[in-house]
One Martini backbone bead per residue (centre of mass of N, CA, C, O) as a GRO file, in nm:
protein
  236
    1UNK     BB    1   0.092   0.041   0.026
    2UNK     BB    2   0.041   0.368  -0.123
    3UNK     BB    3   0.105   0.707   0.112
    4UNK     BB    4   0.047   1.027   0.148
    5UNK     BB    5   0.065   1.069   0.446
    6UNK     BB    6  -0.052   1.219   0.733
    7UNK     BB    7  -0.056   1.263   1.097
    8UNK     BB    8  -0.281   1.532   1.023
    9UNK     BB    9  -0.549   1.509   0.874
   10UNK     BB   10  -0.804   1.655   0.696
   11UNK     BB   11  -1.097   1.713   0.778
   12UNK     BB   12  -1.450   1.779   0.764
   13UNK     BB   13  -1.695   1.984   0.831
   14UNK     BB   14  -1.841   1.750   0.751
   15UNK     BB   15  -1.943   1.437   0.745
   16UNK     BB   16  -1.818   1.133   0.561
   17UNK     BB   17  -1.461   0.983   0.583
   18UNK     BB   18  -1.191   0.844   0.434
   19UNK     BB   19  -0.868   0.815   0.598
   20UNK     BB   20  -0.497   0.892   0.654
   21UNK     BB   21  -0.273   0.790   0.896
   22UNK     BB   22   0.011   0.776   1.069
   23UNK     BB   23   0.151   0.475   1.240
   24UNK     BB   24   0.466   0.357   1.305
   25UNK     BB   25   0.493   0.353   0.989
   26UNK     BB   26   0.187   0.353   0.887
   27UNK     BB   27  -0.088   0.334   0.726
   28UNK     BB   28  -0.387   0.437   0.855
   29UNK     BB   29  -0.745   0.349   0.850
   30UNK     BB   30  -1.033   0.552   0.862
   31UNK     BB   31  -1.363   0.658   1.013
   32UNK     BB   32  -1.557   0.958   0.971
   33UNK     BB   33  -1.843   1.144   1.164
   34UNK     BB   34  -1.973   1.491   1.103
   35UNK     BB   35  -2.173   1.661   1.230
   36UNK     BB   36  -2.430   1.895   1.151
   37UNK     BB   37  -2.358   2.132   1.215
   38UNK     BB   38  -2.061   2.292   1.357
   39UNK     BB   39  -1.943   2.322   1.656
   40UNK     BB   40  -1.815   2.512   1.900
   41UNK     BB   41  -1.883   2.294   2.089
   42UNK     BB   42  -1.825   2.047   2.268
   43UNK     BB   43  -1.773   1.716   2.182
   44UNK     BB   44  -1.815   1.375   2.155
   45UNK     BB   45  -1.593   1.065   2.124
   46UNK     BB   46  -1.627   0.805   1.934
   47UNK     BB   47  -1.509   0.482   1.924
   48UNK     BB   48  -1.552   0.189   1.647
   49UNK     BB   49  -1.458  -0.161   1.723
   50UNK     BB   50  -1.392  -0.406   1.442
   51UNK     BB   51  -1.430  -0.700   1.376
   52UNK     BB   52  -1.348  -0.962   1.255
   53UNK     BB   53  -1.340  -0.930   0.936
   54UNK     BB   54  -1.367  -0.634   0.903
   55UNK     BB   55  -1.492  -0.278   0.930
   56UNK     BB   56  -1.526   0.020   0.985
   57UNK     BB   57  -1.787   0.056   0.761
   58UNK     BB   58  -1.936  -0.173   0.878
   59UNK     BB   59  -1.955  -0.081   1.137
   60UNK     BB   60  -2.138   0.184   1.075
   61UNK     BB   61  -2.375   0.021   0.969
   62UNK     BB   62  -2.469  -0.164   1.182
   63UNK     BB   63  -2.468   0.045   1.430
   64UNK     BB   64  -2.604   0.322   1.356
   65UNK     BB   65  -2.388   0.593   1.391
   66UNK     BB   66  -2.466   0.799   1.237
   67UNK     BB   67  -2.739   0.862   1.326
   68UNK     BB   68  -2.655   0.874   1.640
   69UNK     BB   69  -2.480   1.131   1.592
   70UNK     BB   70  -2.674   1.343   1.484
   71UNK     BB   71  -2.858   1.314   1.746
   72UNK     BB   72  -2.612   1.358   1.962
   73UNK     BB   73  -2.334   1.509   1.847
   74UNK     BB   74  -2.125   1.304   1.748
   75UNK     BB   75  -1.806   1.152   1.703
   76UNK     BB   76  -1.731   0.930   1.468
   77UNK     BB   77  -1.498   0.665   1.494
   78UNK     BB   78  -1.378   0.394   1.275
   79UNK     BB   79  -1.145   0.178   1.258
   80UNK     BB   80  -0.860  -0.025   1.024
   81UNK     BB   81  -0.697  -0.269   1.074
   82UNK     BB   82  -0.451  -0.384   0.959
   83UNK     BB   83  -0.574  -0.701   0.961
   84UNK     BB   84  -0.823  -0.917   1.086
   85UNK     BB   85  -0.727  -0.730   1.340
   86UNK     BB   86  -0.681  -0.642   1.645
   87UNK     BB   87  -0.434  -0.593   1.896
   88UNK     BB   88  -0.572  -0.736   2.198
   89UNK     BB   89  -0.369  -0.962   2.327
   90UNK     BB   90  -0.447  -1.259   2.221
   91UNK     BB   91  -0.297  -1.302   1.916
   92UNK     BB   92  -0.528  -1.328   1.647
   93UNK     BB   93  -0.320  -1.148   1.408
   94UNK     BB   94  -0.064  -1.316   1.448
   95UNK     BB   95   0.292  -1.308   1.408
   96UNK     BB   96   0.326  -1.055   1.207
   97UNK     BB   97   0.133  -0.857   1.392
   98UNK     BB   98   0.264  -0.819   1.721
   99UNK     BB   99   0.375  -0.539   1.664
  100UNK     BB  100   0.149  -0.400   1.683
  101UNK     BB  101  -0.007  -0.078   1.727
  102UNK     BB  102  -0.325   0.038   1.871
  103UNK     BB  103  -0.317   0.202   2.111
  104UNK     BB  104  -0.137   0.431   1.908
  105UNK     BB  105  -0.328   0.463   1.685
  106UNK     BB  106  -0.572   0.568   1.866
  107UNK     BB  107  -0.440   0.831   2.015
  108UNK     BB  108  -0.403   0.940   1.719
  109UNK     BB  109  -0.689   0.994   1.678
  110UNK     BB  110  -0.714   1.171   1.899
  111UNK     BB  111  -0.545   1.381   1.824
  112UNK     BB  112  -0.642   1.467   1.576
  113UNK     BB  113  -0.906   1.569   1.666
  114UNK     BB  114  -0.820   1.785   1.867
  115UNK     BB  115  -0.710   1.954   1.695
  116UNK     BB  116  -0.966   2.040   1.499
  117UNK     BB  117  -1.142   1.958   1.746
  118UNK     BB  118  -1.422   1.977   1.988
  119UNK     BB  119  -1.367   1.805   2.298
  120UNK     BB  120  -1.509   1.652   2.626
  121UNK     BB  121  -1.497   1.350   2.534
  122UNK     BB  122  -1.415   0.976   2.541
  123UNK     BB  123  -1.547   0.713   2.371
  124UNK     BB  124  -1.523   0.318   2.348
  125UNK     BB  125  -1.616   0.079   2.120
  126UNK     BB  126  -1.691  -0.301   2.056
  127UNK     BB  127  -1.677  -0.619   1.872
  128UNK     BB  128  -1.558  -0.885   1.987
  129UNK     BB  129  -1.207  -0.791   1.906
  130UNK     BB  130  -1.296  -0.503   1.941
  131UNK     BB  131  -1.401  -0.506   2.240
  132UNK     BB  132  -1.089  -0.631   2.339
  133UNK     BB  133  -0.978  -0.366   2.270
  134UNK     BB  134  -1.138  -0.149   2.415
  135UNK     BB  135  -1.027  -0.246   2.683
  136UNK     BB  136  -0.715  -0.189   2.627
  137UNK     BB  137  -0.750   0.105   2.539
  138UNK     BB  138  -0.865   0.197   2.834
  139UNK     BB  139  -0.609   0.122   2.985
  140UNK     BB  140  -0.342   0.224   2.774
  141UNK     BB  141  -0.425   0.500   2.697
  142UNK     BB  142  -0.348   0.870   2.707
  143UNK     BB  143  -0.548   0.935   2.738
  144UNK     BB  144  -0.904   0.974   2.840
  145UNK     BB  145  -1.126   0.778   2.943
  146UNK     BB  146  -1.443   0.753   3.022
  147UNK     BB  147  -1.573   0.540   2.842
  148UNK     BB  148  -1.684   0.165   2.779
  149UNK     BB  149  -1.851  -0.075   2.517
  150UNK     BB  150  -1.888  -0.397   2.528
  151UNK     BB  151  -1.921  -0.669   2.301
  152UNK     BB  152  -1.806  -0.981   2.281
  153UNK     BB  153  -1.560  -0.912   2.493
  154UNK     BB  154  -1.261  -0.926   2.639
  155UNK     BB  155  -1.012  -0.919   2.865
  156UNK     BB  156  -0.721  -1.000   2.890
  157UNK     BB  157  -0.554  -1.101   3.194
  158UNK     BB  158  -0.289  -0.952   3.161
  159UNK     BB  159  -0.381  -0.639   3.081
  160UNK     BB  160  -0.529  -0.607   3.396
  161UNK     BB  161  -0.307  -0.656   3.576
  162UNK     BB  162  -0.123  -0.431   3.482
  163UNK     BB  163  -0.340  -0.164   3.537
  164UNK     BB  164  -0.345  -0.193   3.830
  165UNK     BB  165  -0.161   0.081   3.898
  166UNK     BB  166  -0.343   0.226   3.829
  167UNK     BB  167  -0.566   0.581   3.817
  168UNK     BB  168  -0.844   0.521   3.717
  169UNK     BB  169  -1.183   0.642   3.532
  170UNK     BB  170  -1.420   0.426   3.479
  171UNK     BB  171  -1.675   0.357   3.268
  172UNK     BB  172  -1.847  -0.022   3.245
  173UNK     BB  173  -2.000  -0.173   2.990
  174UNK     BB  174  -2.076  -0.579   2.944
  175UNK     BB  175  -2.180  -0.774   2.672
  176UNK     BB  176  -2.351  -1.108   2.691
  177UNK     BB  177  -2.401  -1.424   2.561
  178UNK     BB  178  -2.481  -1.699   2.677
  179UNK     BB  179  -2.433  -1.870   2.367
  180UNK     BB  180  -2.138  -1.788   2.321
  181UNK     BB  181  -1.902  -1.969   2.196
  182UNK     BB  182  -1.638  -1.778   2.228
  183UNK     BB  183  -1.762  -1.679   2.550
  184UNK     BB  184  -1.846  -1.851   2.797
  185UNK     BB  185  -1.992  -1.827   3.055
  186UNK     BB  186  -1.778  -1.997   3.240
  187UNK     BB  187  -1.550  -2.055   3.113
  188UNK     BB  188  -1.287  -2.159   2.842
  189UNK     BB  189  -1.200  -2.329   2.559
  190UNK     BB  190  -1.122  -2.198   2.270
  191UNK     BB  191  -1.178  -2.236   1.926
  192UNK     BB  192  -1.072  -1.996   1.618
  193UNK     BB  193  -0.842  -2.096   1.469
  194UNK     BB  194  -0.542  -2.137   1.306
  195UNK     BB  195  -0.450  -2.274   1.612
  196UNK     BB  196  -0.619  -2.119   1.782
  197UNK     BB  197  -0.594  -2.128   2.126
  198UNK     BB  198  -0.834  -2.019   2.436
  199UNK     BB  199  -0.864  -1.897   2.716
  200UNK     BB  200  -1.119  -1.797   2.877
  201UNK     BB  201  -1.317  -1.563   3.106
  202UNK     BB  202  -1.573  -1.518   3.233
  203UNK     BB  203  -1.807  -1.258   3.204
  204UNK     BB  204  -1.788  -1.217   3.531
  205UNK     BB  205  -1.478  -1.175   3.572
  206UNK     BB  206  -1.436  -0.925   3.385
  207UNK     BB  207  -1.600  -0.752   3.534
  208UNK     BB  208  -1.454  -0.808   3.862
  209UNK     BB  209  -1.185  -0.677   3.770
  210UNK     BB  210  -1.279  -0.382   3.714
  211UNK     BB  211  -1.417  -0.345   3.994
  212UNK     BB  212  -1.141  -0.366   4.106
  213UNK     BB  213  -0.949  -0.158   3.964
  214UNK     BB  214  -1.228   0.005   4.051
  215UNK     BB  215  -1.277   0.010   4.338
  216UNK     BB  216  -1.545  -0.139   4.420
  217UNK     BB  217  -1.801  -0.174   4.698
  218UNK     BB  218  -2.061  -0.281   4.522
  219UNK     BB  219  -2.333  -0.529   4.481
  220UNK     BB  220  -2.582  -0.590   4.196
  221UNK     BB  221  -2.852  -0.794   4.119
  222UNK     BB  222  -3.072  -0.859   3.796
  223UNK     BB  223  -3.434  -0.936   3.660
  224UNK     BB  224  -3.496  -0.886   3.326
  225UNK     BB  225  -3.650  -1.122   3.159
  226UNK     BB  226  -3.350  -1.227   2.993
  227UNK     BB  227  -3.203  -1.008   3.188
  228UNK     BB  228  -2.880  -1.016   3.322
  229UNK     BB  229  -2.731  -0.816   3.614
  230UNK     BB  230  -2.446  -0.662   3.691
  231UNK     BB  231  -2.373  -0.419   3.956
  232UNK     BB  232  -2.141  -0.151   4.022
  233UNK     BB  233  -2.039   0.059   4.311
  234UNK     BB  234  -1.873   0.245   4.464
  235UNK     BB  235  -1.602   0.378   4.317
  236UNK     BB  236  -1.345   0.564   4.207
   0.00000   0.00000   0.00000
């Protein structure tokens, strides 16, 4: 891939553009969708990352995240792997990209977003294997992250116990499904293919890390109709 990229590309003053920006010496694309008109109050940045084998364009299109942008007035960024996922910490990138820094190039485009609109919060989601990037990158980025929501992704173990000695201050959603054979509700081994086996954790495993990490010393559960919810309070 030949690009004349640019660490700073020039933004659209409103709608959908893909773009092109270095990161670690390698030109990386995202998706931008600036609601219009242009605001002079600062806006929150949603940043939204696409599972295994997708991409930027079909995450905005799957989660209708343009509409509920315009709606919301939220900046919504929506980045493209360098291989067939981000680097999440699980390996599952293969061994040619695991030196892939996925957390410096999500860093580089809030930066980028910053440099040229009025920002007042970070939020980052994603699906999949974009989910488990979502919390490496709350773990672990330069930036302030407000909040993450992931759907379908945990946080690898080795991530988040580095995390521990971390002042951080974070809200967390996380999303999973009884039958998610990915996922497995008590946590096990998953074959996810091409020779990949990991170990996964119980998704109430990954929400009590993250409860430990920010001190939370409240613990609540509750059943409505089909879901069941878990949740942490009076935390840091």
């Amino acid at each position: 891939l030949l690009c004349a990229c640019s660490s700073s590309p020039q933004l659209p003053a409103s709608g959908t553009a893909h773009l092109y920006t270095d990161s670690g010496g390698q030109p990386r694309s995202f998706w931008i969708h600036i609601p219009a008109p242009p605001a002079a109050t600062p806006r929150p940045l949603l940043i939204v990352l696409h599972g295994t084998d997708s991409s930027g364009e079909t995450m905005l299109a799957r989660g209708h995240f343009v509409e509920h942008a315009n709606a919301e007035h939220t900046i919504v960024v929506a980045p493209d792997a360098l291989g067939h996922a981000f680097n999440d910490g699980s390996g599952r990138i293969g061994a040619t990209l695991m030196a892939t820094d996925d957390v410096a190039f999500l860093d580089r485009l809030v930066a980028v977003v910053r440099s040229q609109l009025a920002i007042d919060a970070v939020f980052v989601t994603g699906f999949d294997s974009g989910a488990a990037m979502a919390q490496r990158f709350a773990l672990e980025s330069q930036a302030t992250i407000s909040g993450v929501a992931a759907v379908a992704g945990h946080v690898w173990p080795p991530l988040i116990e580095r995390a521990r000695a971390t002042n951080r201050s974070l809200s967390v959603l996380l999303l999973f499904g009884n039958d998610d054979p990915q996922n497995p509700r008590d946590g096990g081994t998953v074959d996810y293919g091409n020779g990949l086996v990991l170990t996964t954790p119980s998704p109430l495993a990954t929400a009590s890390a993250f409860a430990q990490l920010l001190q939370c010393t409240t613990q609540l559960g509750a059943t409505a109709t089909i879901i069941q919810s878990t949740s942490w309070h009076a935390c840091r």
